[in-house]
mmCIF file of C-alpha atoms in Angstrom:
data_model
loop_
_atom_site.group_PDB
_atom_site.id
_atom_site.type_symbol
_atom_site.label_atom_id
_atom_site.label_comp_id
_atom_site.label_asym_id
_atom_site.label_seq_id
_atom_site.Cartn_x
_atom_site.Cartn_y
_atom_site.Cartn_z
ATOM 1 C CA UNK F 1 26.169 -10.428 33.644
ATOM 2 C CA UNK F 2 23.868 -13.342 32.969
ATOM 3 C CA UNK F 3 25.032 -16.407 31.083
ATOM 4 C CA UNK F 4 22.750 -18.824 29.159
ATOM 5 C CA UNK F 5 23.011 -21.443 31.968
ATOM 6 C CA UNK F 6 21.527 -19.078 34.554
ATOM 7 C CA UNK F 7 18.729 -17.877 32.145
ATOM 8 C CA UNK F 8 17.731 -21.501 31.370
ATOM 9 C CA UNK F 9 17.421 -22.121 35.091
ATOM 10 C CA UNK F 10 14.909 -19.289 35.378
ATOM 11 C CA UNK F 11 12.523 -20.575 32.730
ATOM 12 C CA UNK F 12 9.849 -23.096 33.560
ATOM 13 C CA UNK F 13 8.038 -25.529 31.162
ATOM 14 C CA UNK F 14 5.056 -23.241 31.009
ATOM 15 C CA UNK F 15 7.315 -20.419 29.802
ATOM 16 C CA UNK F 16 8.478 -22.477 26.899
ATOM 17 C CA UNK F 17 4.845 -23.407 26.080
ATOM 18 C CA UNK F 18 3.857 -19.709 25.973
ATOM 19 C CA UNK F 19 6.871 -18.805 23.875
ATOM 20 C CA UNK F 20 5.971 -21.614 21.387
ATOM 21 C CA UNK F 21 2.351 -20.551 21.353
ATOM 22 C CA UNK F 22 3.370 -16.902 20.655
ATOM 23 C CA UNK F 23 5.603 -18.087 17.723
ATOM 24 C CA UNK F 24 2.762 -20.074 16.283
ATOM 25 C CA UNK F 25 0.337 -17.192 16.563
ATOM 26 C CA UNK F 26 2.760 -14.736 14.878
ATOM 27 C CA UNK F 27 3.494 -17.207 12.023
ATOM 28 C CA UNK F 28 -0.207 -17.881 11.472
ATOM 29 C CA UNK F 29 -0.804 -14.123 11.001
ATOM 30 C CA UNK F 30 1.655 -14.170 8.129
ATOM 31 C CA UNK F 31 0.158 -17.309 6.604
ATOM 32 C CA UNK F 32 -3.493 -16.160 6.724
ATOM 33 C CA UNK F 33 -3.085 -12.493 5.950
ATOM 34 C CA UNK F 34 -5.870 -11.130 3.620
ATOM 35 C CA UNK F 35 -4.960 -11.260 -0.070
ATOM 36 C CA UNK F 36 -6.228 -8.452 -2.207
ATOM 37 C CA UNK F 37 -6.999 -8.965 -5.838
ATOM 38 C CA UNK F 38 -5.233 -7.071 -8.638
ATOM 39 C CA UNK F 39 -7.152 -4.119 -9.990
ATOM 40 C CA UNK F 40 -8.494 -3.834 -13.467
ATOM 41 C CA UNK F 41 -9.229 -0.141 -13.788
ATOM 42 C CA UNK F 42 -7.955 3.130 -12.280
ATOM 43 C CA UNK F 43 -10.243 5.998 -11.466
ATOM 44 C CA UNK F 44 -8.656 9.445 -11.895
ATOM 45 C CA UNK F 45 -10.222 12.398 -10.071
ATOM 46 C CA UNK F 46 -9.355 16.094 -10.332
ATOM 47 C CA UNK F 47 -10.950 18.732 -8.123
ATOM 48 C CA UNK F 48 -13.313 16.030 -6.793
ATOM 49 C CA UNK F 49 -14.724 15.142 -10.102
ATOM 50 C CA UNK F 50 -14.083 11.865 -12.037
ATOM 51 C CA UNK F 51 -11.942 12.701 -15.037
ATOM 52 C CA UNK F 52 -11.217 9.230 -16.379
ATOM 53 C CA UNK F 53 -11.730 5.549 -15.741
ATOM 54 C CA UNK F 54 -8.871 3.742 -17.481
ATOM 55 C CA UNK F 55 -8.005 0.047 -17.820
ATOM 56 C CA UNK F 56 -4.760 -1.025 -16.222
ATOM 57 C CA UNK F 57 -3.910 -3.378 -19.092
ATOM 58 C CA UNK F 58 -3.334 -0.559 -21.617
ATOM 59 C CA UNK F 59 -0.064 1.349 -21.202
ATOM 60 C CA UNK F 60 -0.337 5.156 -21.520
ATOM 61 C CA UNK F 61 0.757 8.464 -20.049
ATOM 62 C CA UNK F 62 -1.631 11.356 -19.539
ATOM 63 C CA UNK F 63 -1.742 14.881 -18.073
ATOM 64 C CA UNK F 64 -4.462 15.768 -15.606
ATOM 65 C CA UNK F 65 -5.094 19.433 -14.854
ATOM 66 C CA UNK F 66 -5.399 20.131 -11.153
ATOM 67 C CA UNK F 67 -5.481 23.266 -8.952
ATOM 68 C CA UNK F 68 -1.737 24.046 -9.196
ATOM 69 C CA UNK F 69 -1.016 22.719 -12.648
ATOM 70 C CA UNK F 70 -0.711 19.465 -14.520
ATOM 71 C CA UNK F 71 -0.077 16.066 -12.869
ATOM 72 C CA UNK F 72 1.488 13.404 -15.154
ATOM 73 C CA UNK F 73 0.113 9.886 -14.697
ATOM 74 C CA UNK F 74 1.715 6.734 -16.073
ATOM 75 C CA UNK F 75 -0.105 3.470 -16.570
ATOM 76 C CA UNK F 76 1.787 0.279 -17.461
ATOM 77 C CA UNK F 77 0.502 -3.219 -17.524
ATOM 78 C CA UNK F 78 -1.265 -3.820 -14.202
ATOM 79 C CA UNK F 79 -0.124 -0.721 -12.295
ATOM 80 C CA UNK F 80 -0.268 3.044 -12.200
ATOM 81 C CA UNK F 81 1.678 5.936 -10.675
ATOM 82 C CA UNK F 82 2.164 9.657 -10.672
ATOM 83 C CA UNK F 83 5.475 10.595 -12.419
ATOM 84 C CA UNK F 84 5.100 14.393 -12.270
ATOM 85 C CA UNK F 85 3.277 16.837 -10.039
ATOM 86 C CA UNK F 86 3.544 20.584 -9.395
ATOM 87 C CA UNK F 87 3.519 20.070 -5.637
ATOM 88 C CA UNK F 88 6.690 21.184 -3.726
ATOM 89 C CA UNK F 89 7.273 18.015 -1.765
ATOM 90 C CA UNK F 90 6.420 15.500 -4.568
ATOM 91 C CA UNK F 91 4.665 13.236 -2.011
ATOM 92 C CA UNK F 92 2.366 11.544 -4.525
ATOM 93 C CA UNK F 93 5.329 10.935 -6.846
ATOM 94 C CA UNK F 94 7.308 9.277 -4.041
ATOM 95 C CA UNK F 95 4.342 6.943 -3.126
ATOM 96 C CA UNK F 96 5.257 4.773 -6.168
ATOM 97 C CA UNK F 97 3.076 2.295 -7.938
ATOM 98 C CA UNK F 98 -0.455 1.132 -7.127
ATOM 99 C CA UNK F 99 -1.831 -2.126 -8.470
ATOM 100 C CA UNK F 100 -4.258 -3.801 -6.019
ATOM 101 C CA UNK F 101 -7.974 -3.217 -5.361
ATOM 102 C CA UNK F 102 -8.247 -0.543 -2.690
ATOM 103 C CA UNK F 103 -4.989 1.226 -3.396
ATOM 104 C CA UNK F 104 -4.946 4.988 -3.820
ATOM 105 C CA UNK F 105 -2.549 7.817 -4.636
ATOM 106 C CA UNK F 106 -3.381 11.365 -3.400
ATOM 107 C CA UNK F 107 -1.843 14.549 -4.650
ATOM 108 C CA UNK F 108 -3.619 16.762 -2.154
ATOM 109 C CA UNK F 109 -2.045 20.112 -3.055
ATOM 110 C CA UNK F 110 -3.028 19.690 -6.708
ATOM 111 C CA UNK F 111 -6.342 17.893 -5.834
ATOM 112 C CA UNK F 112 -5.659 14.916 -8.142
ATOM 113 C CA UNK F 113 -6.294 11.333 -6.986
ATOM 114 C CA UNK F 114 -5.839 7.860 -8.428
ATOM 115 C CA UNK F 115 -7.829 4.963 -7.067
ATOM 116 C CA UNK F 116 -8.152 1.305 -7.962
ATOM 117 C CA UNK F 117 -11.702 0.365 -6.922
ATOM 118 C CA UNK F 118 -12.399 -3.074 -5.504
ATOM 119 C CA UNK F 119 -14.508 -5.136 -3.259
ATOM 120 C CA UNK F 120 -12.401 -4.595 -0.153
ATOM 121 C CA UNK F 121 -10.000 -1.845 0.673
ATOM 122 C CA UNK F 122 -6.402 -2.835 1.446
ATOM 123 C CA UNK F 123 -4.459 -1.961 4.600
ATOM 124 C CA UNK F 124 -3.098 1.400 4.931
ATOM 125 C CA UNK F 125 -0.066 2.663 6.962
ATOM 126 C CA UNK F 126 -2.290 3.278 9.933
ATOM 127 C CA UNK F 127 -2.959 -0.468 10.229
ATOM 128 C CA UNK F 128 0.598 -1.594 10.397
#
């Protein structure tokens, strides 16, 4: 079993410099990460066609007819979500709120999508 005294003896001054440089690099990634603006409208599509373009500053709830039935969309000030969907797994309901430019919700089984358009798309889970 190694104690801290034997580990400190194994490290050279260059090792400390590389460790410090790595810490600075990681912290700079958090400081300079891209910021995406808040969206102003949400585009709702059903069966590939645009059904509505709604402002995000007006609260409302609406039903959108899809392939399997009706999806219920809720918009509150600055964000939108799907609160009801006829899909078995409720994946688009579990995705939660979208509010930034580039965000999207996909109800693939019902062919209903919500998207907040913007100049640059945000990161998705494949980028993490």
